[in-house]
XYZ file of C-alpha atoms in Angstrom:
684
model
C -66.412 54.042 -44.507
C -68.108 51.108 -42.872
C -68.907 47.944 -44.729
C -71.925 46.025 -43.497
C -72.211 42.334 -44.214
C -74.868 39.861 -43.102
C -74.328 38.400 -39.694
C -76.004 36.176 -37.231
C -78.753 37.330 -34.910
C -79.053 40.572 -36.751
C -75.547 41.564 -35.738
C -72.704 42.883 -37.832
C -68.969 42.003 -38.276
C -66.500 44.762 -38.701
C -63.083 44.219 -40.295
C -61.910 47.752 -40.053
C -61.567 49.569 -36.759
C -60.838 53.215 -36.902
C -57.827 54.436 -34.983
C -58.612 56.201 -31.792
C -56.321 58.428 -29.811
C -55.361 57.077 -26.344
C -56.442 59.116 -23.450
C -54.214 59.802 -20.468
C -56.364 57.500 -18.332
C -55.839 54.490 -20.612
C -51.976 54.612 -20.789
C -51.285 52.995 -17.324
C -53.511 50.095 -18.233
C -51.496 49.430 -21.384
C -48.210 49.573 -19.448
C -49.521 47.109 -16.889
C -50.570 44.791 -19.672
C -47.124 44.866 -21.247
C -45.485 44.158 -17.903
C -47.894 41.301 -17.311
C -47.127 39.891 -20.715
C -43.383 40.084 -19.996
C -43.919 38.324 -16.667
C -45.907 35.578 -18.319
C -43.228 35.109 -20.952
C -40.534 35.083 -18.241
C -42.451 32.528 -16.219
C -42.925 30.312 -19.234
C -39.238 30.664 -20.124
C -38.195 29.889 -16.557
C -40.498 26.878 -16.538
C -38.990 25.668 -19.799
C -35.487 26.113 -18.412
C -36.541 24.341 -15.230
C -37.970 21.420 -17.185
C -34.818 21.359 -19.314
C -32.616 21.446 -16.210
C -34.601 18.596 -14.681
C -34.121 16.634 -17.852
C -30.394 17.485 -17.889
C -30.082 16.576 -14.201
C -31.840 13.304 -14.905
C -29.546 12.783 -17.860
C -26.503 13.228 -15.608
C -27.568 10.560 -13.115
C -26.689 6.897 -13.212
C -27.756 4.616 -10.398
C -26.527 6.315 -7.187
C -24.103 8.728 -8.921
C -24.779 12.374 -9.785
C -22.481 14.082 -12.318
C -22.037 17.834 -12.569
C -19.661 20.091 -14.433
C -17.130 20.153 -11.580
C -17.225 16.540 -10.402
C -19.554 13.888 -9.095
C -20.922 12.409 -5.893
C -21.940 8.850 -5.020
C -24.564 7.956 -2.441
C -25.199 4.715 -0.631
C -28.527 2.889 -0.596
C -29.669 5.031 2.338
C -29.060 8.234 0.374
C -25.998 9.426 2.303
C -23.001 10.779 0.396
C -20.143 8.273 0.677
C -17.830 9.521 -2.078
C -17.076 12.845 -3.707
C -14.657 13.545 -6.537
C -13.941 17.021 -7.934
C -12.432 17.726 -11.351
C -9.353 19.931 -10.976
C -8.138 19.739 -14.580
C -11.178 21.188 -16.312
C -14.886 21.973 -16.204
C -17.149 19.715 -18.227
C -19.341 21.291 -20.893
C -22.591 19.611 -19.899
C -24.108 20.339 -23.294
C -21.571 17.887 -24.720
C -22.723 15.134 -22.383
C -25.019 12.276 -23.269
C -26.332 9.109 -21.701
C -26.585 5.697 -23.270
C -27.750 2.920 -21.005
C -25.647 3.142 -17.838
C -22.863 5.215 -19.404
C -22.526 8.998 -19.093
C -20.089 10.463 -21.599
C -18.865 13.965 -22.456
C -16.543 15.144 -25.216
C -15.696 18.698 -24.185
C -14.631 20.867 -21.321
C -15.338 24.590 -21.491
C -12.136 25.118 -23.501
C -11.060 21.858 -25.201
C -12.055 18.450 -26.471
C -11.572 15.291 -24.411
C -12.883 11.784 -23.918
C -14.723 11.324 -20.634
C -17.114 8.703 -19.374
C -18.570 7.151 -16.234
C -20.034 3.690 -16.667
C -22.082 1.886 -14.043
C -21.223 -1.762 -13.486
C -23.139 -3.943 -11.051
C -21.007 -7.068 -10.604
C -23.118 -8.420 -7.737
C -26.192 -7.466 -5.755
C -24.213 -6.072 -2.814
C -21.660 -4.049 -4.815
C -22.105 -1.091 -7.155
C -19.088 -0.032 -9.250
C -18.352 2.898 -11.541
C -15.696 2.920 -14.255
C -14.326 6.445 -14.699
C -12.046 7.649 -17.482
C -10.816 11.140 -18.342
C -8.553 11.159 -21.398
C -6.842 14.278 -22.703
C -6.452 14.514 -26.483
C -3.587 17.034 -26.477
C -0.080 16.202 -25.175
C 1.300 17.240 -21.782
C -1.996 18.310 -20.217
C -2.275 16.732 -16.739
C -5.516 15.192 -15.537
C -6.305 15.757 -11.873
C -9.257 14.652 -9.762
C -9.564 15.487 -6.075
C -11.148 13.001 -3.685
C -12.656 14.305 -0.465
C -11.740 11.962 2.388
C -13.732 13.650 5.170
C -16.657 11.249 4.906
C -14.788 8.235 6.330
C -11.528 6.690 7.517
C -9.250 5.483 4.707
C -6.702 2.665 4.457
C -4.214 1.357 1.890
C -2.014 3.066 -0.682
C 1.586 2.730 0.415
C 3.944 2.242 3.295
C 5.430 5.411 4.741
C 8.119 6.419 7.213
C 5.488 7.606 9.693
C 2.804 4.944 9.502
C -0.692 5.451 10.851
C -3.872 3.369 10.728
C -6.158 4.739 9.358
C -4.246 7.035 6.994
C -3.362 10.374 8.602
C -2.187 12.955 6.068
C -0.501 16.166 7.175
C 0.373 19.367 5.355
C 0.038 20.038 1.653
C 1.728 17.955 -1.023
C 1.476 18.649 -4.733
C 1.028 15.447 -6.751
C 4.263 13.458 -6.982
C 5.061 10.142 -8.691
C 3.391 7.243 -6.900
C 6.359 4.887 -7.150
C 8.299 2.670 -4.738
C 11.037 4.296 -2.670
C 13.478 3.563 0.150
C 11.953 5.447 3.081
C 15.041 5.053 5.243
C 16.916 7.550 3.100
C 13.881 9.273 1.545
C 11.475 9.656 4.452
C 8.998 11.910 2.673
C 8.442 9.512 -0.227
C 6.149 6.529 -0.667
C 7.458 3.224 0.665
C 8.819 0.126 -0.992
C 5.478 -1.715 -0.997
C 2.588 0.127 -2.622
C -0.535 -0.395 -4.705
C -2.901 2.236 -6.119
C -5.798 1.009 -3.977
C -7.674 2.624 -1.121
C -10.535 1.431 1.054
C -12.807 3.424 3.363
C -14.783 2.680 6.495
C -18.027 3.582 4.692
C -17.551 0.593 2.371
C -16.153 2.540 -0.586
C -13.029 1.509 -2.514
C -11.045 3.074 -5.344
C -8.574 1.272 -7.608
C -6.482 3.271 -10.089
C -5.793 1.429 -13.339
C -2.239 0.135 -13.688
C -1.824 1.913 -17.047
C -2.125 5.381 -15.474
C 0.997 7.563 -15.009
C -0.221 8.054 -11.479
C 0.762 10.855 -9.104
C -0.626 11.406 -5.617
C -0.892 14.591 -3.557
C -3.010 15.892 -0.708
C -4.196 18.862 1.320
C -5.056 18.225 4.962
C -6.875 21.561 5.294
C -9.276 20.697 2.492
C -9.164 17.013 3.525
C -8.533 16.121 -0.077
C -6.345 13.623 -1.919
C -5.223 14.574 -5.422
C -5.195 11.818 -8.059
C -3.217 13.019 -11.058
C -2.072 11.541 -14.371
C 0.753 13.230 -16.264
C 3.830 12.617 -18.416
C 5.468 16.024 -18.013
C 8.290 16.344 -15.453
C 7.987 12.745 -14.280
C 9.727 9.373 -14.661
C 6.584 7.918 -16.282
C 6.952 7.503 -20.045
C 4.383 6.794 -22.776
C 4.897 3.810 -25.014
C 7.195 4.366 -28.000
C 5.356 6.194 -30.767
C 2.570 7.395 -28.465
C 1.831 11.029 -27.795
C 2.209 11.915 -24.075
C -1.537 12.324 -23.647
C -2.519 11.711 -20.048
C -5.381 9.450 -19.046
C -6.777 9.086 -15.535
C -8.884 5.937 -15.302
C -10.060 4.139 -12.211
C -12.910 2.231 -10.646
C -14.936 3.274 -7.600
C -16.992 0.581 -5.852
C -19.530 0.905 -3.040
C -20.675 -2.010 -0.900
C -22.680 -2.788 2.201
C -19.785 -2.992 4.675
C -16.040 -2.457 4.645
C -15.053 -6.125 5.079
C -17.183 -7.518 2.253
C -16.142 -4.568 0.086
C -12.465 -5.394 0.566
C -13.073 -9.088 -0.045
C -14.649 -8.227 -3.386
C -11.819 -5.882 -4.444
C -9.090 -8.362 -3.527
C -10.723 -11.165 -5.449
C -11.291 -8.924 -8.466
C -8.106 -6.858 -8.727
C -5.189 -8.395 -6.796
C -2.763 -11.136 -7.712
C -2.858 -14.141 -5.365
C 0.110 -16.200 -4.196
C 0.267 -19.604 -5.837
C 1.868 -21.442 -2.926
C 2.603 -21.167 0.787
C 6.264 -20.695 1.789
C 8.094 -23.293 3.883
C 6.178 -24.169 7.056
C 9.344 -23.821 9.135
C 9.396 -20.097 8.253
C 6.085 -19.742 10.076
C 6.974 -21.986 13.002
C 10.571 -21.085 13.870
C 12.470 -17.783 13.993
C 14.799 -16.578 11.293
C 18.188 -15.402 12.635
C 20.015 -12.614 10.792
C 23.515 -11.237 11.290
C 22.621 -7.687 10.271
C 21.605 -5.747 13.392
C 24.208 -7.490 15.547
C 27.245 -7.322 13.255
C 26.311 -4.968 10.383
C 29.013 -5.134 7.667
C 31.659 -6.397 10.105
C 30.392 -9.966 9.917
C 33.011 -12.639 9.198
C 33.440 -16.402 9.359
C 34.279 -16.530 13.038
C 31.356 -14.324 14.058
C 28.875 -16.280 11.948
C 29.921 -19.632 13.416
C 29.823 -18.207 16.944
C 26.353 -16.798 16.312
C 25.119 -20.201 15.133
C 26.740 -21.944 18.102
C 24.944 -19.622 20.529
C 21.567 -20.309 18.910
C 22.131 -23.982 19.703
C 23.672 -23.286 23.096
C 20.668 -21.303 24.319
C 18.197 -23.872 23.002
C 16.455 -21.950 20.231
C 15.003 -23.333 17.031
C 15.969 -21.825 13.706
C 14.099 -21.754 10.404
C 17.282 -20.549 8.762
C 20.359 -18.422 9.396
C 20.761 -15.327 7.259
C 24.240 -14.050 6.360
C 23.727 -10.385 5.627
C 25.933 -7.599 4.239
C 28.850 -7.974 3.612
C 30.495 -11.240 2.670
C 32.053 -10.291 -0.700
C 35.077 -8.092 -1.325
C 33.143 -5.688 -3.569
C 29.455 -5.067 -4.157
C 28.352 -6.766 -7.338
C 30.631 -9.772 -6.895
C 29.523 -13.259 -5.894
C 32.666 -14.745 -4.355
C 33.301 -14.781 -0.616
C 35.884 -12.329 0.666
C 38.921 -14.566 1.341
C 40.050 -12.332 4.225
C 36.736 -12.351 6.113
C 35.848 -15.913 5.091
C 39.139 -17.794 4.668
C 37.427 -21.188 4.314
C 33.848 -20.637 3.249
C 33.343 -24.243 2.134
C 34.343 -25.613 5.556
C 32.146 -22.992 7.254
C 29.071 -24.063 5.304
C 29.816 -27.718 5.917
C 29.983 -27.046 9.663
C 26.658 -25.182 9.563
C 25.080 -28.006 7.588
C 26.314 -30.569 10.118
C 24.740 -28.483 12.876
C 21.389 -28.546 10.990
C 21.455 -24.923 9.864
C 20.011 -23.812 6.565
C 21.700 -20.632 5.368
C 20.413 -17.798 3.200
C 22.487 -14.957 1.733
C 21.832 -11.258 1.338
C 21.770 -10.004 -2.245
C 20.945 -6.804 -4.126
C 20.626 -5.369 -7.670
C 23.736 -3.127 -7.610
C 27.128 -3.556 -9.287
C 29.633 -1.046 -7.926
C 32.068 0.537 -10.353
C 35.086 -0.842 -8.444
C 33.892 -4.458 -8.587
C 35.414 -7.083 -10.886
C 32.025 -7.601 -12.541
C 31.296 -3.982 -13.457
C 33.271 -4.061 -16.719
C 31.519 -7.281 -17.752
C 28.094 -5.763 -17.101
C 28.974 -2.651 -19.107
C 30.344 -4.638 -22.042
C 27.298 -6.907 -22.175
C 24.758 -4.119 -21.665
C 23.314 -5.578 -18.474
C 22.823 -2.290 -16.610
C 20.125 0.356 -16.659
C 21.271 2.995 -19.115
C 21.136 6.750 -19.460
C 18.278 8.048 -21.663
C 20.432 7.906 -24.808
C 21.124 4.207 -24.210
C 24.833 4.761 -24.859
C 26.228 4.644 -21.329
C 25.287 2.915 -18.082
C 23.562 5.156 -15.568
C 25.587 5.451 -12.376
C 23.542 5.521 -9.193
C 24.365 6.196 -5.581
C 23.081 3.742 -3.003
C 23.853 3.212 0.681
C 26.992 1.192 -0.065
C 28.584 3.299 -2.781
C 28.286 4.166 -6.462
C 27.684 1.820 -9.362
C 25.220 0.551 -11.910
C 21.930 -1.201 -11.328
C 21.044 -4.378 -13.183
C 18.350 -4.025 -15.823
C 15.809 -6.685 -14.893
C 13.737 -5.941 -18.002
C 16.672 -7.416 -19.939
C 16.475 -11.211 -20.097
C 20.255 -11.467 -20.449
C 20.737 -9.484 -17.221
C 18.178 -11.652 -15.452
C 19.950 -14.800 -16.621
C 23.361 -13.446 -15.571
C 22.122 -12.563 -12.076
C 20.206 -15.837 -11.680
C 23.221 -17.893 -12.792
C 25.341 -16.432 -9.994
C 22.650 -17.193 -7.413
C 22.406 -20.766 -8.688
C 26.180 -21.113 -8.509
C 26.189 -20.031 -4.855
C 23.410 -22.482 -4.065
C 25.195 -25.291 -5.876
C 28.642 -24.644 -4.379
C 27.669 -23.970 -0.759
C 24.181 -25.421 -0.391
C 22.575 -21.996 0.076
C 18.884 -22.402 0.901
C 17.613 -19.005 -0.258
C 18.300 -15.281 -0.528
C 17.316 -12.017 1.092
C 16.580 -9.727 -1.869
C 17.299 -6.219 -0.633
C 16.389 -2.882 -2.270
C 14.502 -2.901 -5.581
C 12.829 0.477 -5.073
C 12.573 2.864 -8.013
C 14.282 5.760 -6.241
C 17.574 4.026 -7.075
C 16.838 4.499 -10.761
C 17.940 7.822 -12.284
C 15.184 10.370 -12.864
C 15.679 9.795 -16.586
C 16.780 6.337 -17.723
C 16.349 3.689 -20.395
C 15.929 -0.064 -20.115
C 16.187 -2.868 -22.647
C 12.417 -3.284 -22.650
C 10.374 -0.130 -22.315
C 8.504 0.426 -19.045
C 5.841 3.094 -18.712
C 5.638 2.877 -14.927
C 8.977 2.955 -13.039
C 7.566 0.638 -10.357
C 7.428 -2.080 -13.005
C 11.165 -2.295 -12.333
C 10.322 -3.278 -8.742
C 7.995 -5.959 -10.050
C 10.703 -7.345 -12.363
C 13.194 -7.470 -9.495
C 10.795 -9.315 -7.188
C 10.386 -11.977 -9.865
C 14.015 -12.971 -9.294
C 12.918 -14.443 -5.939
C 10.517 -16.960 -7.497
C 12.978 -19.911 -7.653
C 13.738 -19.401 -3.939
C 10.293 -18.433 -2.658
C 10.103 -21.183 -0.027
C 12.387 -19.068 2.153
C 13.058 -15.923 0.121
C 12.662 -12.453 1.612
C 11.763 -9.231 -0.229
C 11.430 -5.686 1.071
C 9.809 -4.100 -2.002
C 6.703 -5.043 -3.917
C 4.431 -3.728 -6.672
C 1.821 -6.038 -8.191
C 3.991 -8.741 -6.602
C 1.472 -10.538 -4.385
C 1.840 -13.731 -6.414
C 5.586 -14.026 -5.818
C 4.636 -16.253 -2.842
C 7.525 -15.401 -0.553
C 7.884 -13.375 2.638
C 7.730 -9.595 2.374
C 9.577 -7.576 4.994
C 8.766 -3.971 5.868
C 11.921 -1.914 5.504
C 14.337 -1.666 8.454
C 12.849 -0.335 11.687
C 14.660 2.034 14.011
C 15.103 0.930 17.627
C 12.652 3.511 18.974
C 9.150 3.463 20.442
C 7.304 5.858 18.142
C 5.358 5.869 14.872
C 8.325 6.958 12.747
C 9.904 3.610 11.861
C 9.561 2.519 15.499
C 7.641 -0.075 17.491
C 4.309 1.776 17.222
C 4.608 1.755 13.439
C 4.729 -2.029 13.255
C 0.997 -2.821 13.554
C -0.127 -0.019 11.161
C 2.559 -1.156 8.708
C 1.558 -4.825 8.825
C -2.147 -3.965 8.529
C -1.423 -1.746 5.512
C 0.654 -4.430 3.768
C -2.140 -6.919 4.446
C -4.788 -4.653 2.922
C -2.556 -4.322 -0.161
C -2.604 -8.094 -0.603
C 0.757 -9.120 0.897
C -0.044 -11.758 3.527
C 3.231 -13.624 4.126
C 4.835 -10.966 6.297
C 8.207 -11.036 7.998
C 8.251 -8.110 10.434
C 11.628 -6.497 10.799
C 14.230 -7.631 13.305
C 13.131 -7.826 16.923
C 14.215 -4.658 18.693
C 14.921 -2.846 15.423
C 18.258 -2.397 13.696
C 20.121 -0.490 16.419
C 21.302 2.209 14.023
C 23.466 4.938 15.472
C 21.392 7.981 16.523
C 18.189 6.017 15.879
C 18.190 3.838 18.975
C 16.473 4.270 22.319
C 18.854 2.784 24.864
C 22.570 2.834 25.589
C 23.506 3.354 21.946
C 24.786 -0.201 21.490
C 21.722 -2.284 22.245
C 18.084 -1.214 21.975
C 16.412 -0.338 25.262
C 15.777 -3.579 27.188
C 12.076 -2.871 27.761
C 11.633 -1.922 24.094
C 13.293 -5.181 23.051
C 10.979 -7.278 25.248
C 7.796 -5.534 24.056
C 8.985 -5.904 20.442
C 9.660 -9.602 21.015
C 6.182 -10.171 22.447
C 4.516 -8.436 19.499
C 6.625 -10.342 16.939
C 5.514 -13.646 18.467
C 2.019 -12.922 17.112
C 3.165 -12.084 13.588
C 3.257 -14.641 10.736
C 7.003 -15.063 11.239
C 9.656 -13.966 13.743
C 13.104 -12.543 12.998
C 15.937 -12.205 15.491
C 19.214 -10.431 14.905
C 20.222 -8.912 18.208
C 19.970 -12.115 20.250
C 18.299 -12.198 23.674
C 21.511 -13.407 25.373
C 23.036 -9.990 24.692
C 20.879 -8.830 27.616
C 20.430 -11.251 30.533
C 18.908 -14.585 31.542
C 15.454 -13.111 32.126
C 15.307 -11.828 28.564
C 16.481 -15.238 27.315
C 13.670 -16.933 29.246
C 11.102 -14.480 27.878
C 12.387 -15.181 24.369
C 12.073 -18.935 24.911
C 8.542 -18.468 26.237
C 7.376 -16.489 23.233
C 9.099 -18.505 20.525
C 7.381 -21.554 22.073
C 4.030 -19.725 22.199
C 4.455 -18.668 18.593
C 5.074 -22.281 17.567
C 2.195 -23.777 19.559
C -0.537 -21.101 19.339
C 0.176 -18.674 16.501
C 1.852 -20.723 13.760
C -0.927 -23.344 13.426
C -3.531 -20.609 12.982
C -1.344 -18.664 10.563
C -0.603 -21.751 8.466
C -4.304 -22.547 8.190
C -5.038 -18.979 7.104
C -2.056 -19.023 4.721
C -3.649 -21.900 2.850
C -6.864 -19.911 2.481
C -4.953 -16.912 1.099
C -4.275 -18.819 -2.127
C -8.008 -18.766 -2.900
C -9.327 -15.659 -1.165
C -6.447 -13.219 -0.689
C -7.961 -12.347 2.712
C -5.538 -10.915 5.272
C -3.933 -13.169 7.865
C -3.349 -10.165 10.141
C -6.635 -8.252 10.274
C -7.903 -4.956 11.703
C -10.558 -5.059 14.396
C -13.166 -3.723 11.989
C -12.912 -7.000 10.084
C -15.344 -8.508 12.594
C -16.925 -5.214 13.760
C -17.847 -3.490 10.495
C -20.333 -1.037 11.972
C -18.196 -0.053 14.950
C -16.834 3.497 14.658
C -14.258 2.900 17.402
C -12.889 -0.202 15.700
C -12.079 1.830 12.581
C -9.538 3.905 14.514
C -7.689 1.291 16.597
C -4.045 0.956 15.554
C -2.556 -0.902 18.537
C -4.612 -4.108 18.391
C -5.149 -6.651 15.635
C -6.696 -9.984 14.802
C -5.150 -13.216 13.564
C -8.019 -14.594 11.530
C -11.333 -13.907 13.238
C -10.747 -15.610 16.568
C -7.458 -14.397 18.078
C -7.231 -10.755 19.146
C -3.878 -9.305 20.268
C -3.265 -6.150 22.328
C 0.455 -5.582 22.996
C 1.904 -2.907 25.273
C 3.589 -0.291 23.075
C 4.229 2.492 25.595
C 7.480 2.875 27.487
C 7.216 2.316 31.228
C 3.687 0.882 31.057
C 2.512 -2.386 32.583
C -1.115 -1.783 31.758
C -3.100 -0.661 28.746
C -6.635 0.100 27.588
C -8.154 -2.724 25.544
C -11.140 -2.632 23.222
C -13.102 -5.872 22.979
C -15.608 -6.165 20.105
C -18.935 -7.751 20.920
C -18.750 -11.523 21.266
C -17.576 -14.291 23.566
C -13.909 -13.947 24.462
C -11.498 -15.691 26.828
C -8.352 -13.851 27.895
C -4.895 -15.394 28.148
C -5.471 -15.270 31.916
C -8.627 -17.384 31.682
C -11.142 -14.546 32.137
C -14.375 -14.832 30.154
C -16.180 -11.938 28.508
C -19.602 -12.717 27.043
C -20.648 -9.308 25.742
C -23.392 -8.135 23.391
C -21.855 -4.664 23.082
C -18.197 -3.639 22.665
C -16.325 -3.337 25.951
C -13.479 -1.050 27.031
C -11.074 -2.578 29.541
C -9.370 0.393 31.153
C -5.839 0.038 32.591
C -5.861 -3.698 32.032
C -2.724 -5.041 33.826
C -0.036 -6.534 31.556
C 3.288 -7.379 33.178
C 6.587 -6.861 31.361
C 6.777 -10.538 30.424
C 3.160 -10.610 29.176
C 1.190 -9.656 26.105
C -2.582 -9.439 26.272
C -4.479 -11.679 23.872
C -8.022 -13.005 23.707
C -9.493 -16.077 22.036
C -12.980 -16.281 20.586
C -14.742 -18.923 22.620
């Protein structure tokens, strides 16, 4: 029944509506209404999700970096992608992520807890840096990030047996320990000088923290480098009492150009030398007995070698007596058969104005008189239990290796070097080996080391008292040792595998890693059997001459196979280039060496150092700069007396007197360079 109540304008209000049966004609209209309502709800929901996703996307941005569940990208100021890193060890749960100031942090992946953050740091107006840390909370879970390197050319990392500039990776390599190794005997490993630092042509740099148990792999098909941290199945060890929880932490920086970017990274992250080695090492050649005599050197041969240096009119920074002058490896007394009167020999050399350095190494062979002493006093690297010395095989036999984390072992070794210097007037030492591949896979040392390459660092420290003329072939965080670093022995061949063509890429790589006082290996290579282009006794004559010319433009020169082993023409070419090195190269190098103490800038520089926006300059591996004003272009091809030369824009004068005043880079095609010449150009 209806209820009527007063209403406005004579109308009525009803609060009860009788049910009416739907007709067939009205049912489609109701269905359409329901569908419309669903669509409206869906649209609103989608809009809400869209707004939420925009907010989440905004949340996951910091400066020029965008984070997502699988990785992150970094853009430059122009908006182009310059860096991409993918997460291979887990997918971030973005709902666990938050932003506070310039730090993005997350505490979960899709299946476990973790600590993760990216923090923006702006140290200067021209550089933008990002601190990244991924820390696992459960033991033995590796952390792996994958860097795409297709956006640019990359430099740095480590020396290798086949050296290219920029880095050229081939094949697929699962992540392996990034530690120093002897690449003569282990050609697929990383070399004896390495740092976890890489630099790209698009002004991006990455530095892995030294605390990371760092492993490096790659895939050339994907154009990806794998950065991995792990403690499982590796020589890296956590600190005593710590769980083996892996942490991958690093810093990525982006700048305006590659040169200024590198300058910033070197000043911020690298050790600097605290002094310049002896000036004579830069001015005059070092003469070694190794390539000429190998282990057959004796008193008569050494004196004859010195006499010939004087006879043929060459200067000498010092004379290096190499392997082997003792009866057994690990001893410090001269072999009385090979050196029947060592005191008289050294007195003769001193009278003839020769300074002498001796070869040394960290090994004590089991058949040496000193082995028992080292075992009794606990001076050797031990097996994991710490109960027995760990025997190792090296290129001269089997024995123990001195534990340079042990102060007593350091003192014992140093005392023998001091005794040799005191007794014979030895000027310095050539510290050979030191790479971690000579440590057992599992070992223990007196003082715990997390990173096996710390052993290399401890060994290089033994050179400090002799750094005026000392020589090292391995280095890790050792830039401040302030002595000459020598790339490992070169083969007497033309190619990129330990040959002449590898020399410039190797020196440029060492320079980028912060090692500026460089002693390139012996002129002509080491003349190893089956690794020599030539008659099998001496390196190929043409190879020797081209090697000599290139070495004249390095910070220091090293002879072993002497030029008089060939003919008078080779002797004259050697005189010409040792004189040119002394008059033209050494003064420039010494000036730059002084600057290294403050800046860490390379002495030997790539062409892109002065041509930062030049795509061609990024790829040139057969030319280099000394400072900014001397450009060198040696002939590195067999049978060639011409070469193509790339001149960056500027005002140049060639060694022939030609002038090039160019506003754009210039290619000189088939530029003639005779056998007794090396092309070089001075900035006018």
